[in-house]
Amino acid sequence: MQKQGLAIPPELRKLKLDFLSELDDVEKHIALKQNLTGNIERIFSVKTQRVEKKKSAPVKKPKSKKANPFPPDGTSCRFVYKGQTYRAQIQNNQMAVDNYGVFSSFSAASVKISQTSRNGWKDWELWNPESKRWIVADIWRKMNK
């Protein structure tokens, strides 16, 4: 790796390799998100088509208690903001963010970390042990309505 007779210092070579590795990880993460989003959209599309076929009688949802806004206790969560990854776990229907405290919503945790107004459902990802992938909390919420 020389250019015009000058050797590239090993430190710069290592930085370049580290950067390319991280860039590759980001590109893989983006591709996985797009793939997952496409799969979910296809699932919702199939469900919508089935519902449209059954339009003979209106379906009323039974009145029930307010659904739990959080995933099950023990669910691992992460939020990547400005290149830093923040981790949390769901405990007792709350979100315990490492080094930040306990929050009653995803948005409250995002606001505390970023110091800006944010939609935490779109910021946070949840670990799905079945698929061994991260899923955006907002997509999880829509799938579990």
PDB file of N, CA and C in Angstrom, residues 32-83:
ATOM      1  N   LEU A  32     -30.615  -5.365   6.220  1.00  0.00           N
ATOM      2  CA  LEU A  32     -31.493  -6.206   7.044  1.00  0.00           C
ATOM      3  C   LEU A  32     -32.782  -5.471   7.380  1.00  0.00           C
ATOM      4  N   LYS A  33     -32.667  -4.172   7.740  1.00  0.00           N
ATOM      5  CA  LYS A  33     -33.866  -3.386   8.056  1.00  0.00           C
ATOM      6  C   LYS A  33     -34.790  -3.308   6.849  1.00  0.00           C
ATOM      7  N   GLN A  34     -34.220  -3.051   5.669  1.00  0.00           N
ATOM      8  CA  GLN A  34     -35.040  -2.951   4.464  1.00  0.00           C
ATOM      9  C   GLN A  34     -35.705  -4.287   4.158  1.00  0.00           C
ATOM     10  N   ASN A  35     -34.979  -5.374   4.308  1.00  0.00           N
ATOM     11  CA  ASN A  35     -35.527  -6.706   4.071  1.00  0.00           C
ATOM     12  C   ASN A  35     -36.665  -6.993   5.048  1.00  0.00           C
ATOM     13  N   LEU A  36     -36.438  -6.689   6.323  1.00  0.00           N
ATOM     14  CA  LEU A  36     -37.451  -6.922   7.341  1.00  0.00           C
ATOM     15  C   LEU A  36     -38.686  -6.068   7.081  1.00  0.00           C
ATOM     16  N   THR A  37     -38.473  -4.809   6.735  1.00  0.00           N
ATOM     17  CA  THR A  37     -39.592  -3.911   6.449  1.00  0.00           C
ATOM     18  C   THR A  37     -40.396  -4.430   5.271  1.00  0.00           C
ATOM     19  N   GLY A  38     -39.709  -4.885   4.229  1.00  0.00           N
ATOM     20  CA  GLY A  38     -40.402  -5.443   3.057  1.00  0.00           C
ATOM     21  C   GLY A  38     -41.215  -6.664   3.423  1.00  0.00           C
ATOM     22  N   ASN A  39     -40.653  -7.545   4.250  1.00  0.00           N
ATOM     23  CA  ASN A  39     -41.385  -8.745   4.677  1.00  0.00           C
ATOM     24  C   ASN A  39     -42.623  -8.370   5.473  1.00  0.00           C
ATOM     25  N   ILE A  40     -42.480  -7.417   6.366  1.00  0.00           N
ATOM     26  CA  ILE A  40     -43.619  -7.001   7.198  1.00  0.00           C
ATOM     27  C   ILE A  40     -44.695  -6.352   6.338  1.00  0.00           C
ATOM     28  N   GLU A  41     -44.281  -5.515   5.378  1.00  0.00           N
ATOM     29  CA  GLU A  41     -45.268  -4.893   4.488  1.00  0.00           C
ATOM     30  C   GLU A  41     -46.023  -5.957   3.693  1.00  0.00           C
ATOM     31  N   ARG A  42     -45.320  -7.007   3.251  1.00  0.00           N
ATOM     32  CA  ARG A  42     -45.993  -8.088   2.522  1.00  0.00           C
ATOM     33  C   ARG A  42     -46.997  -8.813   3.425  1.00  0.00           C
ATOM     34  N   ILE A  43     -46.616  -9.029   4.688  1.00  0.00           N
ATOM     35  CA  ILE A  43     -47.510  -9.695   5.634  1.00  0.00           C
ATOM     36  C   ILE A  43     -48.766  -8.857   5.835  1.00  0.00           C
ATOM     37  N   PHE A  44     -48.587  -7.535   6.065  1.00  0.00           N
ATOM     38  CA  PHE A  44     -49.739  -6.668   6.261  1.00  0.00           C
ATOM     39  C   PHE A  44     -50.594  -6.601   5.005  1.00  0.00           C
ATOM     40  N   SER A  45     -49.964  -6.642   3.844  1.00  0.00           N
ATOM     41  CA  SER A  45     -50.696  -6.605   2.582  1.00  0.00           C
ATOM     42  C   SER A  45     -51.578  -7.842   2.446  1.00  0.00           C
ATOM     43  N   VAL A  46     -51.052  -9.009   2.786  1.00  0.00           N
ATOM     44  CA  VAL A  46     -51.827 -10.256   2.711  1.00  0.00           C
ATOM     45  C   VAL A  46     -52.981 -10.196   3.695  1.00  0.00           C
ATOM     46  N   LYS A  47     -52.724  -9.708   4.927  1.00  0.00           N
ATOM     47  CA  LYS A  47     -53.792  -9.609   5.926  1.00  0.00           C
ATOM     48  C   LYS A  47     -54.877  -8.646   5.454  1.00  0.00           C
ATOM     49  N   THR A  48     -54.478  -7.527   4.844  1.00  0.00           N
ATOM     50  CA  THR A  48     -55.435  -6.541   4.349  1.00  0.00           C
ATOM     51  C   THR A  48     -56.301  -7.149   3.250  1.00  0.00           C
ATOM     52  N   GLN A  49     -55.702  -7.914   2.348  1.00  0.00           N
ATOM     53  CA  GLN A  49     -56.465  -8.559   1.276  1.00  0.00           C
ATOM     54  C   GLN A  49     -57.478  -9.541   1.852  1.00  0.00           C
ATOM     55  N   ARG A  50     -57.097 -10.277   2.882  1.00  0.00           N
ATOM     56  CA  ARG A  50     -58.016 -11.237   3.502  1.00  0.00           C
ATOM     57  C   ARG A  50     -59.187 -10.520   4.156  1.00  0.00           C
ATOM     58  N   VAL A  51     -58.905  -9.405   4.816  1.00  0.00           N
ATOM     59  CA  VAL A  51     -59.959  -8.641   5.482  1.00  0.00           C
ATOM     60  C   VAL A  51     -60.917  -8.072   4.448  1.00  0.00           C
ATOM     61  N   GLU A  52     -60.396  -7.573   3.329  1.00  0.00           N
ATOM     62  CA  GLU A  52     -61.259  -7.005   2.297  1.00  0.00           C
ATOM     63  C   GLU A  52     -62.183  -8.066   1.703  1.00  0.00           C
ATOM     64  N   LYS A  53     -61.729  -9.303   1.633  1.00  0.00           N
ATOM     65  CA  LYS A  53     -62.571 -10.378   1.104  1.00  0.00           C
ATOM     66  C   LYS A  53     -63.717 -10.700   2.052  1.00  0.00           C
ATOM     67  N   LYS A  54     -63.544 -10.461   3.351  1.00  0.00           N
ATOM     68  CA  LYS A  54     -64.553 -10.802   4.354  1.00  0.00           C
ATOM     69  C   LYS A  54     -65.405  -9.590   4.727  1.00  0.00           C
ATOM     70  N   LYS A  55     -65.708  -8.712   3.805  1.00  0.00           N
ATOM     71  CA  LYS A  55     -66.441  -7.488   4.117  1.00  0.00           C
ATOM     72  C   LYS A  55     -67.940  -7.711   4.293  1.00  0.00           C
ATOM     73  N   SER A  56     -68.387  -8.907   4.449  1.00  0.00           N
ATOM     74  CA  SER A  56     -69.822  -9.164   4.543  1.00  0.00           C
ATOM     75  C   SER A  56     -70.444  -8.547   5.792  1.00  0.00           C
ATOM     76  N   ALA A  57     -69.788  -8.611   6.919  1.00  0.00           N
ATOM     77  CA  ALA A  57     -70.320  -8.025   8.158  1.00  0.00           C
ATOM     78  C   ALA A  57     -69.205  -7.272   8.866  1.00  0.00           C
ATOM     79  N   PRO A  58     -69.532  -6.095   9.404  1.00  0.00           N
ATOM     80  CA  PRO A  58     -68.496  -5.342  10.119  1.00  0.00           C
ATOM     81  C   PRO A  58     -68.053  -6.091  11.372  1.00  0.00           C
ATOM     82  N   VAL A  59     -66.777  -6.064  11.613  1.00  0.00           N
ATOM     83  CA  VAL A  59     -66.213  -6.752  12.768  1.00  0.00           C
ATOM     84  C   VAL A  59     -65.925  -5.724  13.851  1.00  0.00           C
ATOM     85  N   LYS A  60     -66.490  -5.961  15.031  1.00  0.00           N
ATOM     86  CA  LYS A  60     -66.247  -5.065  16.157  1.00  0.00           C
ATOM     87  C   LYS A  60     -65.238  -5.714  17.083  1.00  0.00           C
ATOM     88  N   LYS A  61     -64.263  -4.916  17.467  1.00  0.00           N
ATOM     89  CA  LYS A  61     -63.279  -5.425  18.420  1.00  0.00           C
ATOM     90  C   LYS A  61     -63.896  -5.409  19.802  1.00  0.00           C
ATOM     91  N   PRO A  62     -63.695  -6.466  20.559  1.00  0.00           N
ATOM     92  CA  PRO A  62     -64.230  -6.467  21.917  1.00  0.00           C
ATOM     93  C   PRO A  62     -63.484  -5.440  22.765  1.00  0.00           C
ATOM     94  N   LYS A  63     -64.238  -4.794  23.654  1.00  0.00           N
ATOM     95  CA  LYS A  63     -63.618  -3.832  24.552  1.00  0.00           C
ATOM     96  C   LYS A  63     -62.784  -4.589  25.569  1.00  0.00           C
ATOM     97  N   SER A  64     -61.554  -4.145  25.698  1.00  0.00           N
ATOM     98  CA  SER A  64     -60.674  -4.802  26.648  1.00  0.00           C
ATOM     99  C   SER A  64     -59.813  -3.760  27.340  1.00  0.00           C
ATOM    100  N   LYS A  65     -59.056  -4.232  28.296  1.00  0.00           N
ATOM    101  CA  LYS A  65     -58.148  -3.343  28.995  1.00  0.00           C
ATOM    102  C   LYS A  65     -57.112  -2.800  28.015  1.00  0.00           C
ATOM    103  N   LYS A  66     -56.540  -1.654  28.356  1.00  0.00           N
ATOM    104  CA  LYS A  66     -55.514  -1.057  27.513  1.00  0.00           C
ATOM    105  C   LYS A  66     -54.366  -2.044  27.344  1.00  0.00           C
ATOM    106  N   ALA A  67     -53.964  -2.223  26.096  1.00  0.00           N
ATOM    107  CA  ALA A  67     -52.873  -3.162  25.812  1.00  0.00           C
ATOM    108  C   ALA A  67     -51.576  -2.660  26.432  1.00  0.00           C
ATOM    109  N   ASN A  68     -50.763  -3.591  26.854  1.00  0.00           N
ATOM    110  CA  ASN A  68     -49.470  -3.247  27.425  1.00  0.00           C
ATOM    111  C   ASN A  68     -48.599  -2.641  26.332  1.00  0.00           C
ATOM    112  N   PRO A  69     -48.112  -1.408  26.534  1.00  0.00           N
ATOM    113  CA  PRO A  69     -47.343  -0.764  25.472  1.00  0.00           C
ATOM    114  C   PRO A  69     -45.927  -1.308  25.325  1.00  0.00           C
ATOM    115  N   PHE A  70     -45.498  -2.129  26.256  1.00  0.00           N
ATOM    116  CA  PHE A  70     -44.131  -2.634  26.207  1.00  0.00           C
ATOM    117  C   PHE A  70     -44.081  -4.106  25.846  1.00  0.00           C
ATOM    118  N   PRO A  71     -42.959  -4.506  25.263  1.00  0.00           N
ATOM    119  CA  PRO A  71     -42.740  -5.931  25.030  1.00  0.00           C
ATOM    120  C   PRO A  71     -42.576  -6.655  26.365  1.00  0.00           C
ATOM    121  N   PRO A  72     -42.466  -7.959  26.348  1.00  0.00           N
ATOM    122  CA  PRO A  72     -42.356  -8.717  27.607  1.00  0.00           C
ATOM    123  C   PRO A  72     -41.113  -8.334  28.416  1.00  0.00           C
ATOM    124  N   ASP A  73     -41.215  -8.511  29.729  1.00  0.00           N
ATOM    125  CA  ASP A  73     -40.068  -8.272  30.606  1.00  0.00           C
ATOM    126  C   ASP A  73     -38.870  -9.097  30.136  1.00  0.00           C
ATOM    127  N   GLY A  74     -37.705  -8.516  30.230  1.00  0.00           N
ATOM    128  CA  GLY A  74     -36.475  -9.189  29.828  1.00  0.00           C
ATOM    129  C   GLY A  74     -36.057  -8.911  28.400  1.00  0.00           C
ATOM    130  N   THR A  75     -36.925  -8.234  27.628  1.00  0.00           N
ATOM    131  CA  THR A  75     -36.587  -7.923  26.242  1.00  0.00           C
ATOM    132  C   THR A  75     -35.431  -6.926  26.203  1.00  0.00           C
ATOM    133  N   SER A  76     -34.425  -7.223  25.396  1.00  0.00           N
ATOM    134  CA  SER A  76     -33.285  -6.317  25.225  1.00  0.00           C
ATOM    135  C   SER A  76     -33.622  -5.268  24.167  1.00  0.00           C
ATOM    136  N   CYS A  77     -33.163  -4.032  24.417  1.00  0.00           N
ATOM    137  CA  CYS A  77     -33.439  -2.921  23.512  1.00  0.00           C
ATOM    138  C   CYS A  77     -32.142  -2.179  23.214  1.00  0.00           C
ATOM    139  N   ARG A  78     -32.120  -1.499  22.059  1.00  0.00           N
ATOM    140  CA  ARG A  78     -30.972  -0.648  21.758  1.00  0.00           C
ATOM    141  C   ARG A  78     -31.430   0.553  20.945  1.00  0.00           C
ATOM    142  N   PHE A  79     -30.648   1.631  21.064  1.00  0.00           N
ATOM    143  CA  PHE A  79     -30.903   2.892  20.368  1.00  0.00           C
ATOM    144  C   PHE A  79     -29.552   3.415  19.926  1.00  0.00           C
ATOM    145  N   VAL A  80     -29.376   3.616  18.623  1.00  0.00           N
ATOM    146  CA  VAL A  80     -28.121   4.154  18.105  1.00  0.00           C
ATOM    147  C   VAL A  80     -28.362   5.622  17.782  1.00  0.00           C
ATOM    148  N   TYR A  81     -27.590   6.499  18.445  1.00  0.00           N
ATOM    149  CA  TYR A  81     -27.755   7.936  18.265  1.00  0.00           C
ATOM    150  C   TYR A  81     -26.380   8.583  18.185  1.00  0.00           C
ATOM    151  N   LYS A  82     -26.160   9.303  17.101  1.00  0.00           N
ATOM    152  CA  LYS A  82     -24.883   9.980  16.855  1.00  0.00           C
ATOM    153  C   LYS A  82     -23.702   9.022  17.014  1.00  0.00           C
ATOM    154  N   GLY A  83     -23.855   7.829  16.471  1.00  0.00           N
ATOM    155  CA  GLY A  83     -22.771   6.857  16.468  1.00  0.00           C
ATOM    156  C   GLY A  83     -22.582   6.090  17.764  1.00  0.00           C
TER     157      GLY A  83
END
